Short mmCIF file of C-alpha atoms and ligand atoms in Angstrom, two decimals:
data_model
loop_
_atom_site.label_atom_id
_atom_site.label_comp_id
_atom_site.label_asym_id
_atom_site.label_seq_id
_atom_site.Cartn_x
_atom_site.Cartn_y
_atom_site.Cartn_z
CA MET B 26 -5.73 -7.11 26.82
CA ARG B 27 -7.48 -8.82 23.91
CA GLU B 28 -6.28 -12.14 22.67
CA PHE B 29 -6.39 -13.28 19.13
CA LYS B 30 -5.83 -17.00 18.42
CA LEU B 31 -5.32 -19.22 15.46
CA PHE B 32 -8.52 -20.45 13.73
CA ILE B 33 -8.17 -24.10 12.62
CA ASP B 34 -10.83 -26.67 11.74
CA GLY B 35 -13.64 -24.39 12.90
CA GLU B 36 -12.13 -23.60 16.28
CA TYR B 37 -10.00 -20.85 17.81
CA CYS B 38 -6.86 -22.41 19.36
CA ASP B 39 -3.45 -21.56 20.74
CA ALA B 40 -0.30 -22.09 18.67
CA ALA B 41 1.11 -25.67 19.15
CA SER B 42 4.20 -24.00 20.78
CA GLY B 43 1.95 -22.03 23.04
CA GLU B 44 3.82 -18.87 22.08
CA THR B 45 2.28 -15.47 21.58
CA TYR B 46 3.45 -11.99 20.50
CA GLU B 47 2.17 -8.52 20.99
CA SER B 48 0.48 -6.23 18.60
CA ILE B 49 1.18 -2.54 18.93
CA ASN B 50 -0.96 0.45 18.23
CA PRO B 51 1.38 2.54 16.07
CA ALA B 52 -0.36 5.75 17.03
CA ASN B 53 0.67 5.65 20.66
CA GLY B 54 3.01 2.58 21.10
CA GLU B 55 0.55 0.77 23.38
CA VAL B 56 0.13 -2.97 23.28
CA ILE B 57 -3.44 -3.65 22.02
CA ALA B 58 -3.50 -7.43 21.79
CA SER B 59 -1.71 -10.73 22.24
CA ILE B 60 -1.54 -12.76 19.08
CA ALA B 61 -0.90 -16.53 18.80
CA LYS B 62 2.41 -17.20 17.17
CA GLY B 63 1.77 -20.07 14.87
CA GLY B 64 4.41 -22.31 13.38
CA ALA B 65 4.95 -25.03 10.84
CA GLU B 66 3.02 -27.61 12.93
CA ASP B 67 -0.01 -25.37 13.04
CA VAL B 68 0.12 -24.80 9.30
CA ALA B 69 0.27 -28.53 8.68
CA ARG B 70 -2.80 -29.17 10.87
CA ALA B 71 -4.72 -26.30 9.17
CA CYS B 72 -3.90 -27.62 5.70
CA GLU B 73 -5.07 -31.01 6.65
CA ALA B 74 -8.23 -29.56 8.06
CA ALA B 75 -8.70 -27.52 4.86
CA GLN B 76 -8.25 -30.64 2.70
CA ALA B 77 -10.74 -32.62 4.78
CA ALA B 78 -13.29 -29.85 4.45
CA PHE B 79 -12.78 -29.79 0.72
CA ASP B 80 -13.14 -33.66 0.50
CA GLY B 81 -16.17 -33.53 2.87
CA GLU B 82 -19.09 -31.23 3.71
CA TRP B 83 -17.68 -27.98 2.22
CA GLY B 84 -16.68 -29.58 -1.13
CA ALA B 85 -20.06 -31.19 -1.42
CA MET B 86 -22.01 -27.91 -1.08
CA THR B 87 -23.71 -26.39 -4.16
CA SER B 88 -22.70 -23.01 -5.46
CA ALA B 89 -25.99 -21.58 -4.11
CA GLU B 90 -25.16 -22.79 -0.67
CA ARG B 91 -21.67 -21.32 -0.88
CA GLY B 92 -23.07 -18.01 -2.04
CA SER B 93 -25.57 -17.76 0.80
CA ILE B 94 -22.85 -18.48 3.43
CA LEU B 95 -20.65 -15.76 1.86
CA ALA B 96 -23.51 -13.36 1.73
CA ARG B 97 -24.43 -14.04 5.34
CA ALA B 98 -20.79 -13.55 6.45
CA ALA B 99 -20.86 -10.15 4.71
CA GLU B 100 -24.05 -9.26 6.50
CA ILE B 101 -22.57 -10.14 9.90
CA LEU B 102 -19.46 -8.17 9.16
CA THR B 103 -21.65 -5.23 8.28
CA GLU B 104 -23.52 -5.53 11.50
CA ARG B 105 -20.12 -5.42 13.29
CA LEU B 106 -18.69 -2.72 11.08
CA ASP B 107 -17.78 -0.31 13.88
CA GLU B 108 -16.08 -2.93 15.96
CA PHE B 109 -13.92 -4.11 13.04
CA ALA B 110 -13.17 -0.51 11.96
CA GLU B 111 -11.96 0.45 15.41
CA LEU B 112 -9.77 -2.59 15.61
CA GLU B 113 -8.31 -2.02 12.19
CA THR B 114 -7.50 1.57 13.11
CA LEU B 115 -5.88 0.54 16.43
CA ASP B 116 -3.79 -2.08 14.65
CA VAL B 117 -2.75 -0.30 11.50
CA GLY B 118 -2.84 3.46 12.51
CA LYS B 119 -5.10 4.28 9.53
CA THR B 120 -7.82 6.94 10.28
CA ILE B 121 -11.03 5.82 11.74
CA THR B 122 -12.80 7.59 8.91
CA ASP B 123 -11.02 5.41 6.33
CA SER B 124 -11.62 2.26 8.33
CA VAL B 125 -15.38 3.00 8.63
CA ASN B 126 -15.86 4.24 5.11
CA ILE B 127 -13.27 2.44 3.03
CA ASP B 128 -11.65 -0.65 4.60
CA VAL B 129 -14.58 -2.48 6.14
CA PRO B 130 -17.19 -1.60 3.47
CA ALA B 131 -14.65 -2.60 0.74
CA ALA B 132 -14.13 -5.93 2.54
CA VAL B 133 -17.90 -6.45 2.74
CA SER B 134 -18.36 -5.52 -0.94
CA TYR B 135 -15.93 -8.28 -2.05
CA LEU B 136 -17.74 -10.90 -0.11
CA GLN B 137 -21.09 -9.72 -1.43
CA TRP B 138 -19.98 -9.62 -5.02
CA TYR B 139 -18.23 -13.03 -4.97
CA ALA B 140 -21.35 -14.42 -3.26
CA GLU B 141 -23.24 -13.51 -6.37
CA VAL B 142 -20.85 -15.20 -8.82
CA THR B 143 -20.24 -18.61 -7.24
CA ASP B 144 -21.24 -20.47 -10.41
CA ALA B 145 -19.81 -18.05 -12.95
CA ALA B 146 -16.71 -20.09 -13.80
CA VAL B 147 -18.34 -21.96 -16.63
CA GLY B 148 -16.52 -24.05 -19.28
CA GLU B 149 -17.13 -24.15 -22.98
CA THR B 150 -17.98 -26.59 -25.77
CA ILE B 151 -15.10 -26.82 -28.28
CA PRO B 152 -15.87 -27.65 -31.85
CA ILE B 153 -13.69 -30.67 -33.04
CA PRO B 154 -13.63 -32.33 -36.51
CA ASN B 155 -15.25 -35.57 -35.20
CA ALA B 156 -19.05 -35.80 -34.91
CA GLY B 157 -18.67 -38.97 -32.84
CA GLN B 158 -16.94 -37.13 -30.01
CA VAL B 159 -17.56 -34.03 -27.89
CA ASP B 160 -14.92 -31.74 -26.37
CA PHE B 161 -15.82 -29.58 -23.45
CA SER B 162 -14.02 -27.83 -20.60
CA LEU B 163 -14.59 -27.57 -16.86
CA TYR B 164 -13.24 -25.24 -14.31
CA GLN B 165 -12.61 -26.91 -10.99
CA PRO B 166 -11.35 -25.67 -7.62
CA TYR B 167 -7.75 -26.31 -6.56
CA GLY B 168 -8.83 -27.76 -3.24
CA VAL B 169 -6.69 -25.85 -0.69
CA ILE B 170 -5.79 -22.29 -1.44
CA GLY B 171 -2.98 -20.58 0.48
CA ALA B 172 -3.39 -16.87 0.98
CA ILE B 173 -0.75 -14.49 2.38
CA ALA B 174 -1.51 -10.84 2.96
CA PRO B 175 0.48 -7.63 3.71
CA TRP B 176 -0.12 -5.16 6.56
CA ASN B 177 -1.54 -2.20 4.79
CA PHE B 178 -5.30 -3.26 4.23
CA PRO B 179 -5.48 -6.34 6.31
CA LEU B 180 -9.25 -6.99 6.34
CA PHE B 181 -9.95 -5.73 2.88
CA LEU B 182 -7.05 -7.69 1.19
CA GLY B 183 -7.93 -10.74 3.25
CA MET B 184 -11.52 -10.75 2.08
CA LEU B 185 -10.66 -10.22 -1.54
CA LYS B 186 -8.59 -13.38 -1.34
CA ILE B 187 -11.04 -15.39 0.85
CA GLY B 188 -14.11 -14.26 -1.10
CA PRO B 189 -13.32 -15.82 -4.58
CA ALA B 190 -11.44 -18.81 -3.07
CA LEU B 191 -14.57 -19.84 -1.03
CA ALA B 192 -16.92 -18.81 -3.85
CA THR B 193 -15.40 -21.32 -6.17
CA GLY B 194 -15.50 -24.10 -3.53
CA ASN B 195 -11.93 -24.04 -2.33
CA SER B 196 -10.85 -24.31 1.32
CA VAL B 197 -8.47 -21.62 2.48
CA ILE B 198 -5.43 -21.25 4.81
CA MET B 199 -4.82 -17.64 5.36
CA LYS B 200 -1.90 -15.78 6.91
CA PRO B 201 -2.21 -12.10 7.61
CA ALA B 202 0.84 -9.94 8.09
CA SER B 203 2.23 -10.60 11.64
CA ILE B 204 2.08 -6.92 12.66
CA THR B 205 -1.63 -6.44 11.72
CA SER B 206 -3.33 -9.84 12.29
CA THR B 207 -6.23 -8.91 14.52
CA THR B 208 -9.16 -8.36 12.16
CA THR B 209 -8.35 -11.45 10.02
CA SER B 210 -8.45 -13.54 13.15
CA LEU B 211 -11.62 -11.99 14.34
CA VAL B 212 -13.42 -12.26 10.98
CA CYS B 213 -13.39 -16.09 11.30
CA GLU B 214 -16.22 -15.53 13.86
CA CYS B 215 -18.41 -14.06 11.10
CA PHE B 216 -17.77 -17.00 8.81
CA ALA B 217 -18.46 -19.57 11.52
CA GLU B 218 -21.68 -17.79 12.48
CA ALA B 219 -22.69 -17.70 8.77
CA GLY B 220 -22.49 -21.55 8.76
CA LEU B 221 -19.14 -22.14 6.97
CA PRO B 222 -18.22 -25.76 7.68
CA ALA B 223 -15.23 -26.37 9.94
CA GLY B 224 -11.96 -26.35 8.05
CA ALA B 225 -13.14 -24.45 5.04
CA LEU B 226 -11.35 -21.32 6.43
CA ASN B 227 -8.26 -21.45 8.59
CA VAL B 228 -6.23 -18.55 9.81
CA VAL B 229 -2.74 -19.05 11.04
CA THR B 230 -0.94 -15.95 12.41
CA GLY B 231 2.73 -15.70 13.03
CA PRO B 232 6.00 -14.82 11.29
CA GLY B 233 6.15 -14.83 7.54
CA SER B 234 9.44 -16.67 7.31
CA VAL B 235 7.91 -19.58 9.25
CA VAL B 236 4.15 -19.66 8.65
CA GLY B 237 4.23 -18.17 5.15
CA GLU B 238 6.98 -20.53 3.96
CA ALA B 239 5.14 -23.53 5.48
CA ILE B 240 1.96 -22.58 3.63
CA VAL B 241 3.78 -22.16 0.23
CA THR B 242 5.46 -25.60 0.58
CA ASP B 243 2.67 -27.61 2.04
CA PRO B 244 1.76 -30.34 -0.38
CA HIS B 245 -2.04 -29.85 0.17
CA VAL B 246 -1.82 -26.31 -1.11
CA GLY B 247 -2.79 -26.13 -4.81
CA LYS B 248 -2.39 -22.49 -5.33
CA VAL B 249 -0.95 -19.54 -3.41
CA PHE B 250 -2.23 -15.96 -3.57
CA PHE B 251 0.49 -13.74 -2.25
CA THR B 252 0.26 -9.94 -1.76
CA GLY B 253 3.34 -8.16 -0.44
CA SER B 254 6.73 -6.79 -1.48
CA THR B 255 8.48 -7.86 -4.62
CA GLU B 256 11.46 -9.07 -2.54
CA VAL B 257 9.37 -11.54 -0.49
CA GLY B 258 7.39 -12.36 -3.57
CA ARG B 259 10.53 -13.51 -5.20
CA ARG B 260 11.17 -15.88 -2.32
CA VAL B 261 7.64 -17.20 -2.55
CA ILE B 262 8.00 -17.96 -6.23
CA GLU B 263 11.27 -19.81 -5.47
CA LEU B 264 9.58 -21.83 -2.79
CA SER B 265 6.64 -22.61 -5.02
CA ALA B 266 8.98 -24.41 -7.33
CA GLN B 267 9.23 -27.22 -4.69
CA ASN B 268 5.79 -28.57 -5.46
CA ILE B 269 5.35 -26.69 -8.79
CA THR B 270 2.55 -24.81 -6.97
CA ASN B 271 0.65 -22.23 -8.95
CA THR B 272 0.96 -18.66 -7.69
CA SER B 273 -0.82 -15.33 -8.18
CA MET B 274 1.40 -12.53 -7.04
CA GLU B 275 0.37 -9.00 -6.24
CA LEU B 276 3.58 -7.07 -5.46
CA GLY B 277 5.08 -3.67 -5.13
CA GLY B 278 4.85 -0.54 -7.16
CA LYS B 279 6.19 2.92 -7.93
CA SER B 280 3.27 4.22 -9.88
CA PRO B 281 3.47 7.29 -12.11
CA ASN B 282 0.76 10.04 -12.11
CA ILE B 283 1.08 11.97 -15.33
CA ILE B 284 -0.30 15.47 -15.45
CA PHE B 285 -0.58 17.23 -18.87
CA ALA B 286 -0.74 20.98 -19.14
CA ASP B 287 -4.27 20.60 -20.65
CA ALA B 288 -5.59 18.79 -17.53
CA ASP B 289 -8.32 20.30 -15.40
CA PHE B 290 -6.04 21.88 -12.76
CA GLU B 291 -8.15 21.29 -9.67
CA GLN B 292 -8.90 17.71 -10.71
CA ALA B 293 -5.21 17.08 -11.19
CA VAL B 294 -4.26 18.51 -7.80
CA ALA B 295 -6.81 16.41 -6.06
CA GLY B 296 -5.64 13.30 -8.12
CA ALA B 297 -2.05 13.92 -7.16
CA VAL B 298 -2.85 14.25 -3.47
CA PHE B 299 -5.43 11.44 -3.18
CA GLY B 300 -3.31 9.33 -5.51
CA LEU B 301 -0.47 9.47 -3.00
CA LEU B 302 -2.19 9.56 0.28
CA LEU B 303 -4.83 6.85 0.46
CA ASN B 304 -3.74 4.91 3.50
CA ASN B 305 -0.99 7.46 4.17
CA GLY B 306 0.94 6.41 1.05
CA GLN B 307 1.12 2.86 2.42
CA ASN B 308 -0.66 1.59 -0.70
CA CYS B 309 0.75 -0.72 -3.33
CA ILE B 310 -0.65 1.42 -6.16
CA ALA B 311 0.06 4.82 -4.55
CA ALA B 312 0.95 7.31 -7.23
CA THR B 313 4.37 8.24 -5.88
CA ARG B 314 5.94 9.64 -9.03
CA LEU B 315 4.24 12.85 -10.10
CA LEU B 316 5.20 13.50 -13.63
CA VAL B 317 4.16 17.04 -14.68
CA GLU B 318 4.31 18.72 -18.06
CA ARG B 319 6.96 21.50 -17.83
CA PRO B 320 4.76 24.59 -18.46
CA ILE B 321 2.58 23.76 -15.41
CA TYR B 322 5.24 22.12 -13.22
CA ASP B 323 5.86 25.02 -10.80
CA ASP B 324 2.23 25.96 -10.40
CA LEU B 325 1.11 22.35 -9.92
CA CYS B 326 3.78 21.50 -7.45
CA ALA B 327 2.95 24.66 -5.43
CA ALA B 328 -0.74 23.82 -5.39
CA VAL B 329 0.05 20.20 -4.36
CA ALA B 330 2.43 21.37 -1.64
CA ASP B 331 -0.32 23.78 -0.27
CA LYS B 332 -2.74 20.96 -0.17
CA LEU B 333 -0.42 18.53 1.54
CA SER B 334 0.53 21.11 4.11
CA SER B 335 -3.08 21.76 4.96
CA LEU B 336 -3.94 18.12 5.81
CA VAL B 337 -4.57 17.26 9.49
CA VAL B 338 -2.01 14.59 10.69
CA GLY B 339 -3.36 13.30 14.01
CA ASP B 340 -4.81 10.68 16.29
CA PRO B 341 -6.26 8.09 13.91
CA MET B 342 -9.18 7.63 16.28
CA ASP B 343 -10.19 11.30 15.87
CA GLU B 344 -12.74 11.83 13.16
CA ALA B 345 -11.12 15.13 12.21
CA THR B 346 -7.81 13.34 11.41
CA GLN B 347 -6.99 13.12 7.66
CA LEU B 348 -3.71 11.20 8.00
CA GLY B 349 -2.96 8.75 10.74
CA SER B 350 0.30 7.16 11.78
CA ILE B 351 2.70 4.99 9.88
CA VAL B 352 2.16 1.24 10.65
CA SER B 353 5.30 0.49 12.71
CA GLN B 354 8.53 1.98 13.91
CA GLU B 355 10.39 -0.12 11.27
CA GLN B 356 8.31 1.36 8.52
CA PHE B 357 8.59 4.90 10.06
CA ASP B 358 12.41 4.53 10.09
CA LYS B 359 12.42 3.36 6.45
CA VAL B 360 10.33 6.34 5.24
CA MET B 361 12.50 8.80 7.24
CA ARG B 362 15.59 7.29 5.82
CA TYR B 363 14.23 7.82 2.23
CA ILE B 364 13.50 11.47 3.05
CA GLU B 365 17.17 11.86 4.02
CA ILE B 366 18.22 10.06 0.80
CA GLY B 367 16.03 12.39 -1.34
CA LYS B 368 17.68 15.43 0.27
CA GLU B 369 21.13 13.89 -0.22
CA GLU B 370 20.38 13.23 -3.87
CA GLY B 371 19.67 16.87 -4.38
CA ALA B 372 15.92 16.97 -4.55
CA THR B 373 14.15 19.94 -2.85
CA VAL B 374 11.69 19.39 0.00
CA ALA B 375 8.85 21.57 -1.14
CA CYS B 376 6.72 20.64 1.93
CA GLY B 377 6.76 18.20 4.84
CA GLY B 378 9.71 15.92 5.59
CA LYS B 379 9.46 16.28 9.29
CA VAL B 380 7.84 14.46 12.25
CA PRO B 381 4.74 16.44 13.37
CA GLU B 382 3.63 16.88 16.95
CA VAL B 383 0.45 14.98 17.56
CA PRO B 384 -0.95 15.78 21.01
CA GLY B 385 -1.92 12.69 22.96
CA CYS B 386 0.13 10.54 20.57
CA GLU B 387 3.65 11.43 21.54
CA LYS B 388 4.91 7.83 21.24
CA GLY B 389 3.36 7.35 17.74
CA TRP B 390 5.07 7.17 14.39
CA PHE B 391 3.78 10.10 12.32
CA ILE B 392 5.35 11.76 9.27
CA GLU B 393 4.28 15.00 7.51
CA PRO B 394 3.16 14.46 3.87
CA THR B 395 6.27 15.27 1.78
CA LEU B 396 6.75 16.59 -1.64
CA PHE B 397 10.14 16.47 -3.37
CA THR B 398 10.55 18.77 -6.33
CA ASP B 399 13.58 19.28 -8.70
CA ALA B 400 13.74 15.41 -8.75
CA THR B 401 14.80 13.12 -11.58
CA ASN B 402 13.70 9.65 -12.38
CA GLU B 403 17.17 8.33 -11.68
CA MET B 404 17.11 9.27 -7.93
CA ARG B 405 16.48 6.45 -5.54
CA VAL B 406 13.44 8.21 -4.17
CA ALA B 407 11.96 7.93 -7.67
CA ARG B 408 13.04 4.31 -8.24
CA GLU B 409 12.47 2.51 -5.01
CA GLU B 410 9.16 1.83 -3.18
CA ILE B 411 9.10 3.98 -0.07
CA PHE B 412 5.61 3.03 1.04
CA GLY B 413 4.83 6.22 2.94
CA PRO B 414 3.54 9.78 2.33
CA VAL B 415 6.33 10.89 0.05
CA LEU B 416 5.75 12.29 -3.41
CA VAL B 417 8.39 12.88 -6.01
CA ALA B 418 7.67 15.43 -8.75
CA ILE B 419 9.49 15.19 -12.05
CA PRO B 420 8.96 17.48 -15.01
CA PHE B 421 8.48 16.14 -18.60
CA GLU B 422 8.65 17.84 -22.00
CA ASP B 423 5.98 16.00 -24.21
CA GLU B 424 3.92 12.86 -24.49
CA GLU B 425 6.87 10.75 -25.62
CA ASP B 426 8.90 11.89 -22.74
CA ALA B 427 6.03 11.18 -20.29
CA VAL B 428 5.75 7.62 -21.62
CA ARG B 429 9.50 7.12 -21.39
CA LEU B 430 9.63 8.27 -17.75
CA ALA B 431 6.50 6.46 -16.75
CA ASN B 432 7.77 3.08 -18.10
CA ASP B 433 11.27 3.62 -16.76
CA THR B 434 10.75 1.56 -13.67
CA PRO B 435 10.88 -2.15 -12.75
CA TYR B 436 7.30 -1.99 -11.51
CA GLY B 437 4.06 -1.89 -13.46
CA LEU B 438 1.10 -1.85 -10.98
CA GLY B 439 -0.76 1.42 -11.46
CA SER B 440 -0.57 4.75 -13.25
CA GLY B 441 -2.68 7.90 -13.68
CA VAL B 442 -3.08 10.23 -16.59
CA PHE B 443 -4.73 13.64 -16.22
CA THR B 444 -5.69 15.33 -19.45
CA THR B 445 -8.81 16.74 -21.11
CA ASN B 446 -7.74 15.40 -24.52
CA ALA B 447 -9.46 12.10 -25.16
CA ASP B 448 -7.18 11.15 -28.07
CA ARG B 449 -4.12 11.63 -25.88
CA ALA B 450 -5.81 9.66 -23.05
CA GLN B 451 -6.33 6.74 -25.51
CA ARG B 452 -2.72 6.87 -26.70
CA MET B 453 -1.38 7.03 -23.12
CA VAL B 454 -3.53 4.13 -21.81
CA ARG B 455 -2.04 1.95 -24.56
CA ALA B 456 1.51 3.10 -24.04
CA ILE B 457 1.81 2.81 -20.29
CA GLN B 458 3.18 -0.51 -18.94
CA SER B 459 1.00 -1.06 -15.89
CA GLY B 460 -1.83 -3.38 -14.93
CA THR B 461 -4.18 -0.49 -14.06
CA VAL B 462 -4.44 2.91 -15.65
CA TYR B 463 -6.67 5.61 -14.21
CA VAL B 464 -7.70 8.56 -16.39
CA ASN B 465 -8.57 11.74 -14.53
CA THR B 466 -9.00 9.79 -11.31
CA TYR B 467 -7.02 7.60 -9.04
CA ASN B 468 -7.30 4.82 -6.33
CA GLN B 469 -10.77 3.76 -7.35
CA VAL B 470 -11.59 0.16 -6.24
CA TYR B 471 -14.56 -1.97 -7.19
CA PRO B 472 -14.97 -5.67 -6.75
CA GLN B 473 -15.87 -5.98 -10.39
CA SER B 474 -12.56 -4.42 -11.57
CA PRO B 475 -9.67 -6.79 -12.19
CA PHE B 476 -6.21 -5.77 -10.64
CA PRO B 477 -3.21 -7.18 -12.63
CA GLY B 478 0.31 -6.45 -11.93
CA TRP B 479 2.79 -6.03 -14.79
CA LYS B 480 6.63 -6.41 -14.77
CA GLN B 481 7.89 -6.80 -11.15
CA SER B 482 4.55 -5.85 -9.71
CA GLY B 483 3.19 -9.35 -10.17
CA THR B 484 1.77 -12.17 -12.04
CA GLY B 485 -1.89 -13.15 -12.49
CA VAL B 486 -4.96 -11.11 -11.71
CA GLU B 487 -6.93 -10.73 -8.52
CA ARG B 488 -10.44 -9.21 -8.17
CA GLY B 489 -13.28 -9.17 -10.67
CA MET B 490 -14.17 -12.13 -12.84
CA HIS B 491 -10.52 -12.67 -13.83
CA GLY B 492 -9.77 -12.97 -10.17
CA LEU B 493 -12.51 -15.65 -9.79
CA LEU B 494 -10.95 -17.60 -12.59
CA GLU B 495 -7.58 -17.59 -10.85
CA ASN B 496 -9.14 -19.80 -8.19
CA VAL B 497 -10.09 -22.62 -10.51
CA ARG B 498 -8.10 -25.02 -12.75
CA TYR B 499 -8.98 -25.57 -16.34
CA LYS B 500 -9.76 -29.16 -17.44
CA ASN B 501 -10.43 -30.20 -20.94
CA VAL B 502 -12.61 -33.37 -21.57
CA ILE B 503 -12.89 -35.36 -24.85
CA MET B 504 -15.75 -37.86 -24.66
CA ASP B 505 -16.56 -40.43 -27.30
CA ILE B 506 -20.42 -40.76 -28.00
CA SER B 507 -20.10 -42.98 -31.15
CA GLY B 508 -19.84 -46.19 -29.22
CA GLU B 509 -17.09 -47.22 -31.71
CA PRO B 510 -13.69 -48.57 -30.69
CA ILE B 511 -10.74 -46.33 -31.49
CA PRO B 512 -10.08 -47.14 -35.16
CA TRP B 513 -6.37 -47.99 -34.68
CA PHE B 514 -7.29 -50.80 -32.22
CA GLY B 515 -10.28 -51.83 -34.40
P1 LIG A 11 6.01 -8.21 2.87
O1 LIG A 11 6.37 -8.79 1.60
O2 LIG A 11 7.01 -7.93 3.93
O3 LIG A 11 5.01 -9.28 3.62
C1 LIG A 11 3.82 -9.79 2.97
C2 LIG A 11 3.33 -11.01 3.71
O4 LIG A 11 4.32 -12.08 3.41
C3 LIG A 11 3.25 -10.90 5.16
O5 LIG A 11 2.12 -11.67 5.59
C4 LIG A 11 4.53 -11.59 5.68
O6 LIG A 11 4.42 -12.08 7.00
C5 LIG A 11 4.74 -12.68 4.67
N1 LIG A 11 6.08 -13.22 4.47
C6 LIG A 11 7.27 -12.66 4.93
N2 LIG A 11 8.30 -13.44 4.65
C7 LIG A 11 7.73 -14.47 3.99
C8 LIG A 11 8.34 -15.70 3.35
N3 LIG A 11 9.62 -15.92 3.47
N4 LIG A 11 7.57 -16.51 2.83
C9 LIG A 11 6.23 -16.42 2.80
N5 LIG A 11 5.56 -15.26 3.37
C10 LIG A 11 6.37 -14.37 3.91
O7 LIG A 11 5.07 -7.04 2.61
P2 LIG A 11 4.44 -5.90 3.65
O8 LIG A 11 5.59 -5.14 4.18
O9 LIG A 11 3.54 -6.62 4.54
O10 LIG A 11 3.52 -5.09 2.63
C11 LIG A 11 3.98 -4.02 1.95
C12 LIG A 11 4.25 -4.55 0.50
O11 LIG A 11 3.05 -5.17 0.00
C13 LIG A 11 4.58 -3.35 -0.46
O12 LIG A 11 5.62 -3.76 -1.30
C14 LIG A 11 3.30 -3.25 -1.30
O13 LIG A 11 3.52 -2.67 -2.50
C15 LIG A 11 2.86 -4.62 -1.35
N6 LIG A 11 1.39 -4.69 -1.62
C16 LIG A 11 0.98 -5.12 -2.88
C17 LIG A 11 -0.40 -5.04 -3.23
C18 LIG A 11 -0.87 -5.43 -4.62
O14 LIG A 11 -2.04 -5.70 -4.76
N7 LIG A 11 0.02 -5.48 -5.57
C19 LIG A 11 -1.37 -4.62 -2.28
C20 LIG A 11 -0.82 -4.27 -0.99
C21 LIG A 11 0.51 -4.27 -0.67
#
């Protein structure tokens, strides 16, 4: 069995307690690895190592040197793409096709892009009404960044935190989700081989309530980037009050996908299906509320149900598989419970809702993609984040009604609008309360594109240039060049 250890101060090591736990392949229930179960003592050591790296060799490097290390790490990850993709699939249950074509390449693309912009956080000169003084600003790294990631895109979400943090000269202590820790532990090899100084990147695996809380409250940590559920995010914000630690929070969602009757029908069906099913619906921005203009509601729902029913749910390692397994038994139970709740609430199961037979994976946690019709926005299945392959279709009457339904949610992460009317698209993108709006597409991800969360979907912005700036602190400098004493003391 493979073993994955903590990575502290440039070396793999056991947890101080010596404890480990098992990582399970959700497609067949087999144990794939033993993972070091870190604790508060390990976090403290990692944070000290991170601070020492920042105060030492790593902090002294130029932006060009940092960029070449990030670029080299991206190259090494690319050379090892198949190995990382296979491990990600075994750990998360996502299809090997997605791991090879989406997860690992996306992780690489973030390292590559941030490698190019290591010196882009530039300050400004500020005009002041005193010719004897200059006012300018600087952006400087926090020192030690704490990064906490969820289980759905472990490597990709890890690299989009590590990339900009290292690019701007910070050291990092990273905690992946305990159930999907393998690739984040392994990727430290790529950084070490690329020449990253010891301590600049540390990975501590283990339970969130112990390792995560220790990171958020460690006095070395200047900023925390958290991606996960709104519930745990709330706890992280509470804990961050202890040291008044800055946080960027990327939280949950219940994103609407709004289909107008004037939309291109085929494009809308594809958008509804892909909007839901990237990563089997275990996607923060998944478009789980399908709002459809009344005249096309029945036809569109029928076409979406046909498409969902035609998808191949199977062994994630099989290239023919389009939907793999759910990440864990706990998540499987949660999704199945919501399917029952939807039925009890009076929604109609237009397709799916059952556990499919997957030959060779009898012990895996698979769920048929499910469409609820005859649903209302008041139902729990339309209000609460299910985080699985479950779509809830709700009819709307007109543009105003669509905006009302779209915004009637505590979340504000993503949204989609399908229309061929450019005026309407412009009105909708302004009216919808979400950090990202897709028009006639969905689930597109680029390193350049910022990803903010509105309302209870988060604070701050990750990715893109805005994401880079979240890794640096703003400093204003007023400098006298007149040589004169301050008049009051004159
Ligand atoms: P989670 O909130 O349960 O866990 C997220 C991380 O926090 C994990 O590493 C976990 O170990 C850690 N953690 C748990 N308790 C903690 C505590 N008390 N203090 C500090 N850390 C703690 O989320 P999850 O189940 O891993 O992931 C699914 C959730 O993540 C969904 O709600 C999804 O919408 C969200 N998500 C958001 C984005 C985004 O960019 N907005 C992206 C992906 C996932």
